[in-house]
Amino acid sequence: MTRVTVRVPAKLNLQLAVGPPRADGYHDLVTVFHAVSLFDEITAEPAGRDGVTVSGEGADRVPADRDNLALRAVAALRAALRAAGPSAPGVHITIAKRIPVAAGLAGGSGDGAAALVACNELWNGRLGQPQLLEIAARVGSDVAFALLGGTAVGRGRGERLTPALAPATQYHWVLAFAGGHLSTPEVYAALDRQRSRAGSHGVQGPAQPELDAALMSALRSGDARLVGRALSNDLQPAALSLFPALRKTLAAGLELGALGALVAGSGPTCVFLAASADRALDLAASLSGAGVCRSVARASGPVPGAVIVPPAR
Ligand code: C5P
């Protein structure tokens, strides 16, 4: 085998409930992940030593060294394989980005997941999904979900996953990309500050996060209107405090008829649920005309996680 290409989806969080900070600096979460049809494509091929090339959307903001999540995933897979037997040779990873960087859509985590799948295949597919999920969890909080895809409940840092049983409803989303970026650690830190200020005014601190029963029942019903109403993100107030212009974007989408709106993960992408594919098309066109974001995209979900793209014949 000379090269393997893998396609990996962006993720949304339909619920993101954040607990207090833990001793290791992370936050316990309960989140409902949802994979949507906006994909990065990564190719792995044998090379003298590990390297990475990035092209496409926001490529200049992606580290092209060992900090790159794809290369970190390669190193983690190699370490796991070494424990099991012969070592795995060098690889060059080529990433074609369509998922914007630092946008709250887990594009970097997706590239890590895709690199795991591609290199496992390149190195003779020795590991099964349970083992890959374990390695993924060590690489980053959202990497395991990018392997799994679909709709799933995440706990812990987000890496402990349970697939959500739901009917085969496809949801139609409009993504409004912002003309700026937010750093995930900074958004979590802003949330902690907001909460400790509220605490000093007598408001109780965050409890342990809990799964939203209304959202889960909406997902089981497959009724987009109910899902739209139940979307929630504890990081949203923090993201809005760091990027106030997003308020206007969210308000515009709701005025234009979206069933629900929220900031994606740690932002700054804003996400809107539409009632149908046609409504999503209208909403995307109106939002891009409203001048409240840098660009828009449509995506549907759920879609599967990282999958190998068969070679063209
Ligand atoms: O695990 P990952 O590298 O994707 O996380 C990026 C950053 O987001 C972490 O360093 C941490 O600051 C924050 N984070 C957190 N709690 C989580 C997930 C991420 O505080 N559950």
XYZ file of C-alpha atoms and ligand atoms in Angstrom:
334
model
C 0.000 0.000 0.000
C 1.500 3.367 -0.992
C -1.010 5.947 0.210
C -4.253 6.119 2.152
C -6.765 8.975 2.079
C -9.298 9.502 4.873
C -12.243 11.905 5.015
C -13.270 13.263 8.402
C -16.292 15.397 9.390
C -16.622 18.559 11.461
C -18.510 18.239 14.758
C -21.215 20.304 16.384
C -22.202 20.138 20.051
C -25.995 20.094 20.297
C -25.567 20.351 24.063
C -22.366 21.401 25.810
C -22.682 21.344 29.606
C -19.485 22.345 31.385
C -18.697 21.551 35.029
C -16.164 23.260 37.289
C -12.438 23.105 36.393
C -10.693 19.883 37.440
C -7.291 19.550 39.073
C -5.731 18.751 35.650
C -7.057 22.019 34.155
C -9.747 20.308 32.073
C -13.482 20.570 32.714
C -15.872 17.676 33.109
C -18.396 17.812 30.307
C -21.621 16.307 29.231
C -22.011 16.968 25.555
C -24.068 15.735 22.636
C -21.744 15.523 19.643
C -23.133 15.551 16.120
C -20.977 14.992 13.009
C -21.867 17.068 9.929
C -20.999 16.937 6.235
C -18.156 19.438 6.170
C -15.000 17.412 5.637
C -11.222 17.619 5.825
C -9.300 15.091 3.750
C -5.960 13.753 4.862
C -3.559 11.491 2.967
C -0.785 9.443 4.557
C 2.138 8.040 2.544
C 5.473 6.464 3.468
C 8.370 8.942 3.933
C 11.902 8.994 5.345
C 10.639 10.867 8.380
C 7.345 12.216 9.639
C 6.152 15.481 8.104
C 2.977 17.379 7.301
C 1.763 19.708 4.541
C -1.461 21.677 4.941
C -3.535 23.355 2.226
C -6.992 24.901 2.006
C -9.177 26.849 4.447
C -7.016 28.572 7.114
C -3.943 26.454 6.275
C -1.522 29.197 7.347
C -2.817 28.930 10.947
C -2.154 25.195 11.266
C 1.210 24.230 12.845
C 3.307 22.265 10.325
C 5.488 20.666 12.995
C 5.137 18.102 15.798
C 2.413 20.224 17.437
C 0.127 19.352 14.536
C -2.572 17.058 15.907
C -2.200 14.720 12.921
C 1.499 14.215 13.704
C 0.732 13.843 17.406
C -1.764 11.127 16.481
C 0.865 9.403 14.276
C 3.332 9.429 17.203
C 0.707 8.077 19.621
C -0.249 5.262 17.206
C 3.403 4.368 16.633
C 4.019 4.221 20.394
C 1.023 1.909 20.830
C 2.178 -0.350 17.977
C 5.749 -0.437 19.249
C 4.482 -1.874 22.515
C 2.844 -4.608 20.450
C 5.723 -5.458 18.091
C 7.706 -4.070 15.149
C 7.903 -0.302 14.724
C 6.011 1.727 12.138
C 8.035 3.649 9.512
C 7.901 7.411 8.752
C 4.896 8.987 7.066
C 4.096 12.227 5.314
C 0.621 13.575 6.013
C -1.082 15.906 3.551
C -4.113 17.763 4.933
C -6.664 19.419 2.651
C -8.703 21.647 4.952
C -12.296 22.671 4.500
C -13.124 22.814 8.212
C -11.978 26.269 9.374
C -9.225 26.391 11.996
C -9.967 27.452 15.606
C -13.657 27.719 14.702
C -15.215 25.446 17.347
C -15.763 22.639 14.834
C -12.930 20.322 15.974
C -11.127 20.448 12.647
C -7.729 19.797 14.268
C -9.101 16.874 16.289
C -10.649 15.532 13.092
C -7.272 15.643 11.358
C -5.834 13.692 14.306
C -8.560 11.055 14.018
C -8.086 10.830 10.243
C -4.320 10.377 10.674
C -4.951 7.476 13.088
C -7.221 5.701 10.606
C -4.908 6.385 7.640
C -1.700 5.244 9.354
C -3.322 2.190 10.910
C -4.319 1.177 7.367
C -0.910 2.080 5.889
C 0.750 -0.022 8.598
C -1.439 -3.055 7.829
C -4.540 -2.280 9.874
C -3.400 -3.982 13.033
C -5.642 -2.096 15.459
C -9.426 -2.267 15.709
C -11.741 0.626 16.539
C -11.747 0.099 20.334
C -7.950 0.438 20.420
C -7.986 3.433 18.069
C -10.602 5.120 20.294
C -8.312 4.679 23.302
C -5.347 6.238 21.500
C -7.600 9.028 20.170
C -8.683 9.948 23.707
C -5.037 10.545 24.625
C -4.439 12.828 21.614
C -7.254 15.311 22.387
C -10.717 15.686 23.874
C -12.637 15.607 20.567
C -10.500 13.105 18.626
C -12.402 9.991 19.701
C -15.717 11.443 18.520
C -14.222 12.273 15.109
C -13.475 8.537 14.755
C -16.971 7.538 15.767
C -19.149 10.179 14.062
C -22.944 10.108 14.079
C -24.603 11.574 17.164
C -23.111 10.573 20.521
C -23.061 11.617 24.150
C -19.582 12.543 25.388
C -18.571 12.606 29.053
C -15.357 13.151 30.962
C -13.296 15.574 28.841
C -15.626 14.586 26.006
C -13.660 11.449 25.188
C -15.968 8.884 26.859
C -18.600 8.215 24.216
C -21.973 6.540 24.002
C -23.665 6.548 20.573
C -27.134 8.149 20.740
C -29.893 5.905 19.496
C -31.988 8.087 17.224
C -34.115 7.673 14.095
C -32.437 8.192 10.736
C -33.485 11.875 10.581
C -31.108 14.140 8.661
C -30.813 17.648 10.075
C -29.983 20.616 7.859
C -27.507 23.117 9.274
C -26.164 26.465 8.215
C -22.732 27.401 9.518
C -21.732 31.069 9.690
C -17.953 31.410 9.797
C -16.612 34.433 11.667
C -13.931 36.833 10.527
C -11.775 35.936 13.540
C -10.764 33.092 15.825
C -11.215 32.000 19.419
C -8.783 29.892 21.432
C -10.500 27.000 23.223
C -8.449 27.340 26.472
C -9.204 31.094 26.524
C -12.942 30.499 26.187
C -12.917 27.953 29.033
C -10.882 30.423 31.138
C -13.405 33.216 30.382
C -16.242 30.918 31.510
C -14.395 30.166 34.788
C -13.923 33.926 35.367
C -17.599 34.672 34.655
C -18.633 31.938 37.064
C -16.297 33.015 39.842
C -17.548 36.618 39.506
C -21.128 35.344 39.734
C -20.041 33.241 42.735
C -18.724 36.299 44.540
C -22.197 37.806 44.043
C -23.760 34.838 45.803
C -24.706 32.840 42.706
C -24.043 29.154 43.220
C -21.100 27.661 41.303
C -21.563 25.163 38.473
C -22.927 21.780 39.441
C -21.772 18.581 37.794
C -23.016 18.736 34.196
C -26.057 16.684 33.225
C -27.474 15.379 29.995
C -30.464 17.430 28.787
C -33.465 15.102 28.749
C -35.441 17.492 26.501
C -32.732 17.379 23.822
C -32.464 13.584 23.958
C -36.209 13.209 23.658
C -36.252 15.713 20.766
C -33.554 13.654 19.016
C -35.531 10.447 19.583
C -38.606 12.084 18.065
C -36.623 13.238 15.015
C -38.528 16.563 15.163
C -36.158 19.316 14.040
C -38.344 21.988 15.626
C -37.926 20.390 19.080
C -34.198 19.850 18.515
C -33.818 23.516 17.531
C -35.451 24.632 20.771
C -33.270 22.352 22.909
C -29.836 23.386 21.585
C -27.591 24.686 24.393
C -23.971 25.596 25.004
C -22.528 26.627 28.391
C -19.500 28.100 26.597
C -21.677 30.506 24.615
C -21.728 33.413 27.117
C -17.940 33.176 27.405
C -17.492 33.089 23.624
C -19.861 36.083 23.269
C -17.922 38.048 25.902
C -14.710 37.551 23.895
C -16.387 38.056 20.492
C -19.451 40.311 21.011
C -20.208 40.602 17.269
C -21.490 37.013 17.345
C -24.656 38.223 19.103
C -25.665 39.947 15.887
C -24.978 36.834 13.834
C -27.093 34.636 16.125
C -29.937 37.169 16.169
C -29.882 37.515 12.367
C -30.184 33.748 11.845
C -33.127 33.496 14.250
C -34.852 36.460 12.608
C -34.398 34.743 9.262
C -36.341 31.727 10.500
C -33.780 29.297 11.928
C -35.331 26.712 14.292
C -32.451 27.218 16.698
C -29.069 28.920 16.889
C -25.945 28.536 18.940
C -22.230 29.095 19.012
C -20.346 25.960 17.864
C -18.261 24.549 20.727
C -15.858 27.262 21.866
C -16.744 29.350 18.775
C -16.634 31.609 16.932
C -18.642 29.754 14.264
C -22.410 30.225 14.671
C -24.675 27.310 13.804
C -28.321 27.402 12.724
C -30.778 24.551 12.334
C -33.128 24.814 9.357
C -36.461 23.034 8.847
C -35.435 21.478 5.515
C -32.678 21.430 2.898
C -34.521 24.192 0.979
C -34.886 26.339 4.092
C -31.162 25.881 4.762
C -30.406 27.102 1.241
C -32.564 30.224 1.757
C -31.108 30.877 5.194
C -27.540 30.512 3.916
C -28.216 32.974 1.086
C -29.899 35.525 3.389
C -27.239 35.254 6.074
C -24.444 35.779 3.611
C -26.326 38.843 2.271
C -26.813 40.225 5.800
C -23.104 40.913 6.289
C -23.003 39.324 9.759
C -20.247 36.779 9.060
C -17.225 36.088 6.843
C -18.842 33.255 4.887
C -21.490 30.569 5.204
C -21.707 26.860 4.468
C -24.482 24.290 4.569
C -24.015 20.862 6.096
C -26.250 17.977 7.062
C -25.899 15.464 9.835
C -25.425 13.017 11.299
C -22.656 11.575 9.096
C -20.155 8.782 9.900
C -16.762 9.516 11.479
C -13.354 9.213 9.771
C -13.553 6.824 6.778
C -11.059 5.653 4.180
C -11.724 7.076 0.719
C -11.410 4.244 -1.841
C -8.618 4.978 -4.376
C -9.899 6.330 -7.724
C -9.687 3.649 -10.429
O -8.080 18.260 24.588
P -7.902 19.468 23.702
O -6.459 19.698 23.359
O -8.780 19.460 22.510
O -8.395 20.703 24.598
C -7.972 22.001 24.301
C -8.103 22.857 25.539
O -9.486 23.065 25.840
C -7.532 22.251 26.795
O -6.166 22.529 26.945
C -8.374 22.930 27.895
O -7.892 24.230 28.161
C -9.722 23.101 27.232
N -10.644 22.009 27.592
C -11.183 21.944 28.884
N -12.044 20.946 29.207
C -12.395 20.014 28.298
C -11.876 20.044 26.980
C -10.992 21.077 26.663
O -10.894 22.800 29.712
N -13.223 19.048 28.649
